[in-house]
XYZ file of C-alpha atoms in Angstrom:
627
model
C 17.708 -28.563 -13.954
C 17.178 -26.983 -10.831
C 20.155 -26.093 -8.637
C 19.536 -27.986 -5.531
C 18.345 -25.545 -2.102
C 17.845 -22.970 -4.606
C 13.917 -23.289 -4.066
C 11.632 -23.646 -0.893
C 10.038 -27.303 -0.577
C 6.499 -25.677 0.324
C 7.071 -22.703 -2.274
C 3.713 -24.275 -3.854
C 1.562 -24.175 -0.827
C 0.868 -21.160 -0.251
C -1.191 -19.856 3.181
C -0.733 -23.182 3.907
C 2.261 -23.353 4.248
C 1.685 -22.297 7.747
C 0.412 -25.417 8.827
C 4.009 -26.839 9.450
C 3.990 -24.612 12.527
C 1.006 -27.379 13.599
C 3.422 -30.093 15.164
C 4.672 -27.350 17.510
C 1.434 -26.120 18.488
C 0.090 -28.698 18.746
C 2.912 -30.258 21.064
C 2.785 -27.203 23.674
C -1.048 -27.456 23.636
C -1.155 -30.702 24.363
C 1.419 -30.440 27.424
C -0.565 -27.449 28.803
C -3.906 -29.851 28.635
C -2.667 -33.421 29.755
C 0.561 -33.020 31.057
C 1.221 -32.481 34.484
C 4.933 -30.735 34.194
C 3.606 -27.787 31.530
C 7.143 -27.016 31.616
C 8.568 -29.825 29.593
C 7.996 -28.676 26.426
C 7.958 -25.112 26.951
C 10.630 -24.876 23.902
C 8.172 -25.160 21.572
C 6.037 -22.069 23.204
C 9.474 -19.996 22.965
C 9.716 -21.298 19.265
C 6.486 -20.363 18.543
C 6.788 -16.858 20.012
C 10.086 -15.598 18.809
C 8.843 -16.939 15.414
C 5.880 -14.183 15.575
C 8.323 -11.454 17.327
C 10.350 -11.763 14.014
C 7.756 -11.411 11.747
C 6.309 -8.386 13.778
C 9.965 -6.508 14.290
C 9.963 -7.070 10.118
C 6.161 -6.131 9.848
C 7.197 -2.892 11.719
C 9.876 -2.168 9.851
C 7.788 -2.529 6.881
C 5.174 -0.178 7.937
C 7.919 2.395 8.954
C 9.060 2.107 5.513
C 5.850 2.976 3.494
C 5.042 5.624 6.110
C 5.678 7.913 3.118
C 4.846 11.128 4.760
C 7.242 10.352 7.275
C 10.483 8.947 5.205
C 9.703 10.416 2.297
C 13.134 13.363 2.523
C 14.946 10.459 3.576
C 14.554 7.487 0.125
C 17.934 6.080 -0.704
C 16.562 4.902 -3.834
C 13.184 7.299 -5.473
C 11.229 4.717 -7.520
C 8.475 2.920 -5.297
C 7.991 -0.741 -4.551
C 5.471 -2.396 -7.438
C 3.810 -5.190 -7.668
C 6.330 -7.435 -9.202
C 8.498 -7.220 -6.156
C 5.807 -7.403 -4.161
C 4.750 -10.726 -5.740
C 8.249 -11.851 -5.733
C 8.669 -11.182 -1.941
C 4.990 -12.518 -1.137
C 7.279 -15.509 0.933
C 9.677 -13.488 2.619
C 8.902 -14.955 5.959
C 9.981 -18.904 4.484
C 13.133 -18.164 6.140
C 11.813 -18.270 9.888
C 9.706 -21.312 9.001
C 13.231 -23.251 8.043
C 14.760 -21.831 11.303
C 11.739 -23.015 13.412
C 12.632 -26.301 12.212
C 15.998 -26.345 12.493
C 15.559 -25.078 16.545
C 12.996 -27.607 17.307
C 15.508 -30.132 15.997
C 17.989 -28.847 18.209
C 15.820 -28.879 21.256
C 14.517 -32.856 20.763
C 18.652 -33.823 20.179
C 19.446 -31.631 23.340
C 16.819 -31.967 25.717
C 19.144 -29.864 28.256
C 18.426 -26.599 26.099
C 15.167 -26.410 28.052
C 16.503 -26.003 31.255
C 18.656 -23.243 30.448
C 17.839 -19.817 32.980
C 16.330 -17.158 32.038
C 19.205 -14.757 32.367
C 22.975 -14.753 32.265
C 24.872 -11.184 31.306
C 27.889 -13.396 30.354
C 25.686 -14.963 28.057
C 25.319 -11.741 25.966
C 28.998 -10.504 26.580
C 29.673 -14.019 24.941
C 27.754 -13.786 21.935
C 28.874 -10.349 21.379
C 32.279 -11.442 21.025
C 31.425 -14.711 19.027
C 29.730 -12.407 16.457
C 32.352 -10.110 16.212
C 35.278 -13.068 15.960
C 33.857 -15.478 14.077
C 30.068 -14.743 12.644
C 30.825 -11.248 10.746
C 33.961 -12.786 8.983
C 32.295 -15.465 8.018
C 29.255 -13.932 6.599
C 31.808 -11.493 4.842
C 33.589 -14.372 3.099
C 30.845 -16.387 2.395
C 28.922 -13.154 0.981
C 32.037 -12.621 -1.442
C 31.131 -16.368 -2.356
C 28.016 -16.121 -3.496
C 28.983 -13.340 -5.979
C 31.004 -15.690 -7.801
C 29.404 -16.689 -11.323
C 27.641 -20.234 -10.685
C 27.087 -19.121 -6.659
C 25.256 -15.953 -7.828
C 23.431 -16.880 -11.024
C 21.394 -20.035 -9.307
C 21.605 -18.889 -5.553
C 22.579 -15.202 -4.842
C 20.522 -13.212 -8.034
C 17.222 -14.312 -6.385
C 18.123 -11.857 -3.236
C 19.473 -8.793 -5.839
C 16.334 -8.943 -8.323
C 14.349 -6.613 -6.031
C 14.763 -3.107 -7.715
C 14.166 -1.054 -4.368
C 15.169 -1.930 -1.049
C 12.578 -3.202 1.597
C 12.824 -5.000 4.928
C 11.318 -8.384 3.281
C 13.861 -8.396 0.889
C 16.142 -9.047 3.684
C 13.729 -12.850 4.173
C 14.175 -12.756 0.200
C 16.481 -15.146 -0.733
C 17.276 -18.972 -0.960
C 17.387 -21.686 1.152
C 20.781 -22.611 0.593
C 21.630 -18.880 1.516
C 19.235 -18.619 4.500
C 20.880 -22.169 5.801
C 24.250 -19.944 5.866
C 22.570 -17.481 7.553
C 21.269 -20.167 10.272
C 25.298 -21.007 11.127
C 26.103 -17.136 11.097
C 23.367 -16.489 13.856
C 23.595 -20.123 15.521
C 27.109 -19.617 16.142
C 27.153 -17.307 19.086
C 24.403 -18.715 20.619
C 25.742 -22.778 20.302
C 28.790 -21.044 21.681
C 27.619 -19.265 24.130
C 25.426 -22.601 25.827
C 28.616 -24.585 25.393
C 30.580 -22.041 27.459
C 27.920 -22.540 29.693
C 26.489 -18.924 29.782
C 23.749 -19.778 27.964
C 20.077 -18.045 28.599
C 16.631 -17.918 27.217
C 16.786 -14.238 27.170
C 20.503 -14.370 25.509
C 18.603 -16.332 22.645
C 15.791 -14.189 22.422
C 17.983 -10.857 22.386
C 20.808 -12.059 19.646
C 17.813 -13.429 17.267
C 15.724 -10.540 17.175
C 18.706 -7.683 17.367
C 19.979 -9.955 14.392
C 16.571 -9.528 12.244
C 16.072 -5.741 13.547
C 19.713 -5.017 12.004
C 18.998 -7.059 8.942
C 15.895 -5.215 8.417
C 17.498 -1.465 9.101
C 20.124 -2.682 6.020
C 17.341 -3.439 3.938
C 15.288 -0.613 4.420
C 14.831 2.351 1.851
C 14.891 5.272 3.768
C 17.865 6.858 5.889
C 17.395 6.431 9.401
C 21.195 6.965 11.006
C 21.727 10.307 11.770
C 25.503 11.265 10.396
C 26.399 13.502 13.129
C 26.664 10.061 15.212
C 29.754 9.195 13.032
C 30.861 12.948 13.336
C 30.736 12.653 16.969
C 32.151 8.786 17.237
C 33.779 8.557 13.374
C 35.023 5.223 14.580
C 31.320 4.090 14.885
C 31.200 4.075 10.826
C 33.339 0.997 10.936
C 30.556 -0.728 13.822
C 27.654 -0.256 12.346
C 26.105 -0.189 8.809
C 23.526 2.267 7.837
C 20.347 1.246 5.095
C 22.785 3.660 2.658
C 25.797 1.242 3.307
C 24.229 -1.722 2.479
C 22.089 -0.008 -0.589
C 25.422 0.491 -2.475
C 26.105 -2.648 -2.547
C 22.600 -4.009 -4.385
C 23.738 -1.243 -6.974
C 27.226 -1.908 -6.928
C 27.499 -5.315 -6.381
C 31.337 -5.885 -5.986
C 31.332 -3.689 -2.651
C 29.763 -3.570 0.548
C 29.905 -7.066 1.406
C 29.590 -6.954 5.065
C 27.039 -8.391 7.646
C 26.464 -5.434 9.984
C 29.844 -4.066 10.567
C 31.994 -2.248 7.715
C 35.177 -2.823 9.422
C 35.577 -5.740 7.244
C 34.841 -4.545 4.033
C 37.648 -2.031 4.541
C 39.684 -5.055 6.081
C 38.943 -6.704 2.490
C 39.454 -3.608 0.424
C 35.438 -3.337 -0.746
C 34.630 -0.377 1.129
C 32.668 1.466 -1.514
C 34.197 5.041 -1.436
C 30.935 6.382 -1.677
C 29.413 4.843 1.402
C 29.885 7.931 3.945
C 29.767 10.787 1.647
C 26.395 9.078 0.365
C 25.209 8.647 3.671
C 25.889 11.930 4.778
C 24.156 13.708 2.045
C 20.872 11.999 2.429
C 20.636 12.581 6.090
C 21.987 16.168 5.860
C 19.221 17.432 3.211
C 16.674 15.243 4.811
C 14.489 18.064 4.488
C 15.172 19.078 0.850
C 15.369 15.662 -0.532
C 11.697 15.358 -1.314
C 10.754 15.721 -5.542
C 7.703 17.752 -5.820
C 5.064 15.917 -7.449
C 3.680 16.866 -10.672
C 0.174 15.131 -10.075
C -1.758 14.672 -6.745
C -4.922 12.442 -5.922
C -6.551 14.016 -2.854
C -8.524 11.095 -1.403
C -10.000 10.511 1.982
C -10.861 7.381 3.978
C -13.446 5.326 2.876
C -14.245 3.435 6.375
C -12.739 1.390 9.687
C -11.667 -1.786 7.308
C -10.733 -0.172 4.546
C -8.259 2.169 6.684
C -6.274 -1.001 7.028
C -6.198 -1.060 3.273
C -2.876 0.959 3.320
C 0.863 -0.368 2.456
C 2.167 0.992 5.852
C -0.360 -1.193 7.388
C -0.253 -4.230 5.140
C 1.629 -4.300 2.497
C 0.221 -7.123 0.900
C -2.805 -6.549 1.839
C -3.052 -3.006 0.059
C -1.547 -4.899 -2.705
C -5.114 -6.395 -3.743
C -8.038 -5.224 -4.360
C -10.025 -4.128 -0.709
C -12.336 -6.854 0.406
C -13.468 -7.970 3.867
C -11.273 -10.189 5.844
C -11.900 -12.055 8.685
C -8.448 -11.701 10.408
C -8.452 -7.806 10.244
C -11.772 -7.752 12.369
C -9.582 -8.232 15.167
C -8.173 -5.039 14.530
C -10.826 -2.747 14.135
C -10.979 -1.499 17.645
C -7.279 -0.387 17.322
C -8.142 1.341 13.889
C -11.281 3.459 15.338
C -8.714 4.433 18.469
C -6.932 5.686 15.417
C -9.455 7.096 13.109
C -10.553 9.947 16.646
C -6.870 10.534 17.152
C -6.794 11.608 13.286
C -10.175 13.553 14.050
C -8.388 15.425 16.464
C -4.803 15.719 15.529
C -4.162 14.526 11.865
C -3.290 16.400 8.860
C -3.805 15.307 4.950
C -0.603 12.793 4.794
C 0.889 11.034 1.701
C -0.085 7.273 1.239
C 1.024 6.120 -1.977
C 2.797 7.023 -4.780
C 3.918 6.432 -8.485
C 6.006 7.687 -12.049
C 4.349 8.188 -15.448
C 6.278 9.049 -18.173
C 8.998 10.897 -16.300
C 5.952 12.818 -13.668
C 5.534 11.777 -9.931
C 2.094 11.466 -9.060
C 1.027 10.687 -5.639
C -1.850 10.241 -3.756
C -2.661 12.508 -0.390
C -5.277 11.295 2.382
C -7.409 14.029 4.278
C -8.088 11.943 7.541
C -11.418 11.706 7.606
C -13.656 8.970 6.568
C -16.786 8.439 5.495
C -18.799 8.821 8.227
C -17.762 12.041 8.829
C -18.407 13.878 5.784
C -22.331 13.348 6.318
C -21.867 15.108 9.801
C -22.680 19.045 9.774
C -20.752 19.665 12.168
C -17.545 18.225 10.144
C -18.045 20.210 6.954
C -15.868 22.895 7.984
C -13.246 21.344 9.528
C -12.887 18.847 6.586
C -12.697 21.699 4.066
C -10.607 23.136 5.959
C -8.095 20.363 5.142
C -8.963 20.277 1.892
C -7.918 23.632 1.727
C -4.765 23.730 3.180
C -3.988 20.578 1.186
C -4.606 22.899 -2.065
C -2.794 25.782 -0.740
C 0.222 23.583 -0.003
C -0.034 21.858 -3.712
C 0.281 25.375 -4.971
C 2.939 26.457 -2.366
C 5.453 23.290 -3.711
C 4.580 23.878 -7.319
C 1.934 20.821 -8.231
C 0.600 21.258 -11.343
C -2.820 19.800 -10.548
C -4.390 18.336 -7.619
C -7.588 16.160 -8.503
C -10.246 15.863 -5.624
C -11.705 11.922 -4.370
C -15.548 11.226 -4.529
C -16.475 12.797 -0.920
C -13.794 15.697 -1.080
C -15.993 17.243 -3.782
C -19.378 17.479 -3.066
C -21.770 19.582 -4.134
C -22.881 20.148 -0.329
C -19.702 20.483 1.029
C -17.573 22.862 -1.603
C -19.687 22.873 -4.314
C -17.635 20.751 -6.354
C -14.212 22.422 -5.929
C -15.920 26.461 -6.724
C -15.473 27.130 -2.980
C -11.854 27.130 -2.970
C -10.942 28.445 -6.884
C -13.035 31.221 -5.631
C -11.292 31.849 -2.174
C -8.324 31.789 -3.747
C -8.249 33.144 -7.564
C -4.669 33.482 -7.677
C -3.907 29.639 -7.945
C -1.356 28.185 -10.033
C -2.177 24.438 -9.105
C -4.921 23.759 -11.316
C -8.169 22.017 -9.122
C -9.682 19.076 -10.967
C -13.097 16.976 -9.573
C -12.719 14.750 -12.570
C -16.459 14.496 -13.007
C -16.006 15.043 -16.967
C -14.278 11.903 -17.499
C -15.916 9.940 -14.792
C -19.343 10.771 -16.642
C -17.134 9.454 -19.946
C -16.608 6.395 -18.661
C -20.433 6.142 -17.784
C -21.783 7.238 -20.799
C -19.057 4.808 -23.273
C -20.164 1.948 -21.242
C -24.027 2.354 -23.038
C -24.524 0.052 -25.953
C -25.748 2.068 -29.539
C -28.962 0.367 -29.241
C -30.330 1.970 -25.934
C -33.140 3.870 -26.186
C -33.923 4.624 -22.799
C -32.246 4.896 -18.903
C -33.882 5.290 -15.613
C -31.152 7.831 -13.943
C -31.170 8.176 -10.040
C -29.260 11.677 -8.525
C -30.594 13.208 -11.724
C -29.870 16.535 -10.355
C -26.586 16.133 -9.112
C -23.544 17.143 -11.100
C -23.015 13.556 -12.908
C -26.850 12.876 -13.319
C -27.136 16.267 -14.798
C -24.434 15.900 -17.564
C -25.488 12.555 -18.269
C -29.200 13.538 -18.764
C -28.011 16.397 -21.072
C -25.701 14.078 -23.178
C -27.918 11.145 -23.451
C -30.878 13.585 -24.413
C -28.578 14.352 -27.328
C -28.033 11.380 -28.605
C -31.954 10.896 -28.337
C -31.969 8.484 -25.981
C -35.047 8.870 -23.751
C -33.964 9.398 -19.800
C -36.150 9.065 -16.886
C -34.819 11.591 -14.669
C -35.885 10.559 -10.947
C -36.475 13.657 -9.074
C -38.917 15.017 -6.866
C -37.726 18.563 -7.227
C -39.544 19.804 -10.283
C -37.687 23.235 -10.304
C -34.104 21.779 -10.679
C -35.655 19.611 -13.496
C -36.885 22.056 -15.251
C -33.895 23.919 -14.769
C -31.877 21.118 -16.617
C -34.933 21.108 -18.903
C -34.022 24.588 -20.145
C -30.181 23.488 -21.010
C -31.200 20.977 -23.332
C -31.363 22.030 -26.653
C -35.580 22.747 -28.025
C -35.735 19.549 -30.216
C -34.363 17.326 -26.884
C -36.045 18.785 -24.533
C -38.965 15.817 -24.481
C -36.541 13.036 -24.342
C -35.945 14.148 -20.606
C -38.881 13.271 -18.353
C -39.501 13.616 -14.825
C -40.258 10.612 -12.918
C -40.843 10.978 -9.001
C -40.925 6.644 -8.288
C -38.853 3.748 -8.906
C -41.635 2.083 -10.328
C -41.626 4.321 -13.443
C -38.337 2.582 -14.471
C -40.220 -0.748 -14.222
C -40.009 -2.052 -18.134
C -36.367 -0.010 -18.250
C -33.744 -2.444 -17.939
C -30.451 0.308 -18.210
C -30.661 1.957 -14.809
C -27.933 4.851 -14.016
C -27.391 5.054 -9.966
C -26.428 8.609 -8.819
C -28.033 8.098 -5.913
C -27.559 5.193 -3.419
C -30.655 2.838 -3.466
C -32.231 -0.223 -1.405
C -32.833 -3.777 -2.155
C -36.584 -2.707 -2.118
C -36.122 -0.060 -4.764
C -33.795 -2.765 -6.937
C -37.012 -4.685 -6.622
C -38.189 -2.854 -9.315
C -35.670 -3.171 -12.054
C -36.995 -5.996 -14.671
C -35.128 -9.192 -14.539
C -31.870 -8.748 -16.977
C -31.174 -5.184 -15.925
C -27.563 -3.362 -15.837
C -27.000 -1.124 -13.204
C -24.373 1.610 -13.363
C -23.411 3.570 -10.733
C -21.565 6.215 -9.898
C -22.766 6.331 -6.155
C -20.406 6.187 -3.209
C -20.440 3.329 -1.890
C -21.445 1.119 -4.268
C -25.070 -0.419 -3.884
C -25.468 -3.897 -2.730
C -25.280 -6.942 -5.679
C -28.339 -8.277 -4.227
C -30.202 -9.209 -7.619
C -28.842 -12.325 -8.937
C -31.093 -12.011 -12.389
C -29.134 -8.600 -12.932
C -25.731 -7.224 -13.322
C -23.791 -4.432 -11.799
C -21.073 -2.248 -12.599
C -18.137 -1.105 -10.655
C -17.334 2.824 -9.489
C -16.392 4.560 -13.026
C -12.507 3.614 -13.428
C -10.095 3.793 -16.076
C -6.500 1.181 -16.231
C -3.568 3.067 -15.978
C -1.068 3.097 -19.078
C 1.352 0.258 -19.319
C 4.175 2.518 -18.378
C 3.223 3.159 -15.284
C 6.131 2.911 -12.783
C 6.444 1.997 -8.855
C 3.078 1.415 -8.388
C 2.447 -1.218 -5.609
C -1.575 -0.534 -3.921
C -4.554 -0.754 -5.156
C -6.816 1.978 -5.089
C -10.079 1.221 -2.371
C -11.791 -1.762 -4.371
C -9.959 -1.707 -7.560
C -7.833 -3.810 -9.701
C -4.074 -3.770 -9.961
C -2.965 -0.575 -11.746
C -6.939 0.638 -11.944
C -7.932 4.272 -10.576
C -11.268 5.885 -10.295
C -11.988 8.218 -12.929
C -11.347 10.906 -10.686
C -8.035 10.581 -10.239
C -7.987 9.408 -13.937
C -9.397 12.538 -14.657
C -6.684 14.695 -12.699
C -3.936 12.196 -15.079
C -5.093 13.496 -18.031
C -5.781 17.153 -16.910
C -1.470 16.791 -16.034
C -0.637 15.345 -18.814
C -2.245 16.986 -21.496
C -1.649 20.183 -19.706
C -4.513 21.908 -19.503
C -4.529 25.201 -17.787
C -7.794 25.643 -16.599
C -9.767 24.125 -13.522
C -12.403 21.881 -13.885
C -14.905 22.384 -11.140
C -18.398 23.385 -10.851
C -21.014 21.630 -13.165
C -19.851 19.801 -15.770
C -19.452 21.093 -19.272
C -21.222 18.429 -21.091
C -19.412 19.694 -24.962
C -15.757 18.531 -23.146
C -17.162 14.715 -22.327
C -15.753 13.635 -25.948
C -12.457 15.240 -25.651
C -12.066 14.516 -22.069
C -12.518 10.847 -23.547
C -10.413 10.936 -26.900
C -7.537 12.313 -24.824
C -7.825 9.757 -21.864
C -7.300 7.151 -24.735
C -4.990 8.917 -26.795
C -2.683 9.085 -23.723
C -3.150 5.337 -22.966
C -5.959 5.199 -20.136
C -8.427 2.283 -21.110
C -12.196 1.855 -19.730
C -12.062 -0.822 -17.517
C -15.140 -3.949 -18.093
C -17.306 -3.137 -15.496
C -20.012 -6.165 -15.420
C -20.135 -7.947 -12.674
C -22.485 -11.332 -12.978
């Protein structure tokens, strides 16, 4: 049976949950319409808007948190958020819903809280005191409360089951717990309006410096400097620090405190470790960081899809990337964002994650899409590419694996430009293009006899052609550009040579129904393809599903093994715990430890072993049919 106030009433409803903020709504809207005094009911507008300043102050401190290229010297704890947690904390924000309730009860019993003034400094002075006197001791008390056996296991556990830290884990917890915290926080303020010092301001300041301090406890990375307490060592017993309270969700007998550990030394659980801790995270904030074994250098995709990032939404970058109507509201903000990067942005780390005892993480040259097609761009865009390599090889990464755009053939020719700059690299440079055109080439049924193959010439289209040749499948290699197809001609072996065939229009492929897309195409040329045809592609983007009598498949990709640890985005458009075959590619270049670099065309005899290893180290091919 299930411990009563242990679960959330609307826990089932999911986005709409949100609807029980209606009845206020729609109460202030309908004052503001037909009501003459607008001011009657303006409680419910102040409900309504402290209610979205607490979900932005935790929203912000959420984004500060996976700003991993800026806190990233300063993690308490090293593993990342995945997507358990994630899931587990999808209803963090239940908690202001119950207190929205709760105040507009308060404010139809007491009609006189609507007429308090907008300011009174006693107000705050009073507040301040009540917290101190009678809110922190009784948080502290009933914290030690909830660690008792029955307390914890149906109540209290739900709030310690998140592995690492985060600001929503602070909203993470039970009702019967989060009605606890409603009498800790309502205190000073009922006491305050009874003294009659009461403000709307006074409310507004104690709720939201409570939530900004509950989210700073809950946060994962360091941000109290420790010469503060050197300076004022008294201050250690004021104010907690995200270190503080991170001892006590690993040691869960200390640390019991609201904000201030004065009384955890008062109640003799002062963790001894608390200061020194503290101290050396924020004193070797700069040598803190683990060099990763693995990096993904990938670049911005477009406007939406630079929203698809956990320091912008972490739920959102949680899924796979889709359009959504609500962000749309937000692109002007992001393209402000996207020229400020233009001018003044370096390659940052976004993501990260552990396999098998390696940290691989994924770097972001700021630039996007667009801008790679620019001429005027190439340089400064390998530029950053460059340095990103350079400083790879300057911290000791093993290999550094290059995203779709970040290796053209146009732009560095595939990676060459830079292993040939700079011959004395240790980092090994990867474009991944082997296994990518693995993942291709196992998606073919035995019984295909011929392809019609778009960007024949390209890197991809060129190892394809030369593989499928061998196996004596017929390819219809769609060039206009008869000297590079006779130049692929001549790598073919004599007695393959006329299964390769040079085709100059789509309507060659006509009776084909296996087309390979190298090269992005129109609806008109899809028109082409027979009814029952498969496309696969390995063009960025993707071409548009428009045929409903054919099927396509997704950007190459390979699943992740099992063991995969901390990992908590998606990757652009793919499943949970899927990655390009690119950055597969680079995985498997790490892990089996290869020593050379793999850039430059394609060495079509390495396509099998690039394959057998992928799945011998527990990458799987990913079902790429999409009806």
């Amino acid at each position: 049976m299930v411990a009563p106030l242990s679960a959330w009433p609307w826990e089932h409803l999911g986005i709409f949950k949100y609807i029980l903020y209606g009845p206020l709504a729609a109460k202030a809207w309908y004052s503001w319409m037909y009501e003459d005094n607008i001011l009657k009911d303006l409680w419910c507008i102040h409900i309504l808007l402290i209610c979205t300043l607490r979900g932005f102050i935790h929203q912000l401190w959420s984004s500060y948190n996976n700003m991993f290229f800026l806190t990233r010297n300063r993690w308490i704890k090293q593993q990342g958020v995945d997507f358990k947690q994630i899931d587990d904390e999808w209803d963090w924000d239940n908690f202001i819903i119950l207190q929205a309730m709760l105040a507009s009860m308060a404010c139809l019993i007491f009609p006189s809280l609507n007429t308090l003034p907008l300011w009174n400094l006693k107000g705050f002075i009073a507040s301040l005191l009540l917290h101190v006197t009678i809110s922190e001791p009784l948080y502290y008390w009933a914290h030690r409360l909830f660690h008792k056996p029955y307390l914890f296991i149906h109540y209290h556990s739900l709030h310690h089951s998140s592995p690492v830290p985060h600001p929503f884990t602070a909203g993470h917890a039970t009702p019967l717990e989060h009605l606890v915290l409603c009498t800790v926080i309502g205190i000073p303020i009922t006491g305050s309006i009874l003294m009659g010092y009461g403000s709307t301001a006074m409310i507004y300041g104690h709720v939201l410096v409570f939530d900004f301090f509950r989210c700073l406890g809950h946060s994962n990375a360091e941000v109290v400097p420790h010469e503060v307490f050197n300076k004022l060592p008294l201050l250690r017993y004021f104010i907690y620090t995200p270190t503080y309270h991170s001892l006590h969700h690993t040691e869960m007998e200390t640390n019991f405190c609201l904000f201030m550990p004065l009384f955890d030394a008062l109640g003799n659980t002062l963790n001894t470790k608390s200061f020194e801790l503290h101290k050396r995270i924020t004193s070797n904030s700069g040598k803190n960081g683990r060099v990763p074994d693995f990096v993904f250098l990938a670049h911005v995709v477009d406007i939406m899809s630079a929203m698809h990032t956990p320091f912008a939404l972490r739920s959102f970058a949680s899924t796979p990337f889709c359009m959504r109507m609500f962000l749309l509201p937000f692109w002007p903000l992001t393209f402000m964002i996207m020229l400020v990067m233009w001018g003044w942005s370096k390659t940052f780390l976004v993501s990260f994650y552990n396999l098998r005892g390696r940290l691989h993480q994924t770097w972001v040259v700021p630039r996007f899409g667009f801008q790679y097609f620019l001429p005027f761009a190439t340089k400064g865009i390998n530029k950053h590419i460059e340095e990103a390599i350079l400083r790879a090889d300057r911290l000791g990464v093993k290999v550094i694996s290059l995203a779709a755009l970040n290796k053209n053939e146009a732009l560095n020719g595939g990676g060459t430009l830079f292993v040939n700059k700079h011959p004395e690299l240790k980092v090994r440079v990867v474009h991944g293009n082997t296994l990518t055109a693995a993942v291709i080439l196992n998606e073919f049924s035995k019984d295909v006899k011929e392809v019609f193959l778009t960007g024949a010439t390209s890197k991809l289209g060129r190892a394809t052609a030369l593989y499928l040749c061998r196996k004596r499948v017929r390819v219809l290699m769609l060039t206009s550009s008869t000297e590079r197809f006779q130049k692929i001609l001549k790598e073919a072996p004599v007695d393959c040579q006329n299964y390769l065939v040079q085709v100059t229009k789509y309507q060659a492929a006509q009776n084909c129904k296996t087309w390979i897309v190298g090269k992005w195409i129109t609806p008109w040329e899809q028109s082409w393809a027979p009814s029952g045809t498969h496309f696969h592609q390995f063009v960025v983007p993707p071409i548009l599903p428009i045929r409903r009598d054919c099927t396509y498949g997704d950007l190459a990709a390979m699943r992740l093994p099992p063991d995969v640890e901390g990992l908590g985005s998606c990757e652009y458009t793919m499943e949970r715990g899927v990655v390009h075959a690119c950055h597969a590619g680079g995985v498997v270049h790490q892990l089996e430890g290869w020593s050379h670099h793999e850039v430059g065309a394609i060495d079509v005899d390495r396509i099998d072993l690039v394959w057998e290893a992928a799945l011998k180290l527990g990458l799987k091919p990913v079902s790429s049919v999409n009806n």
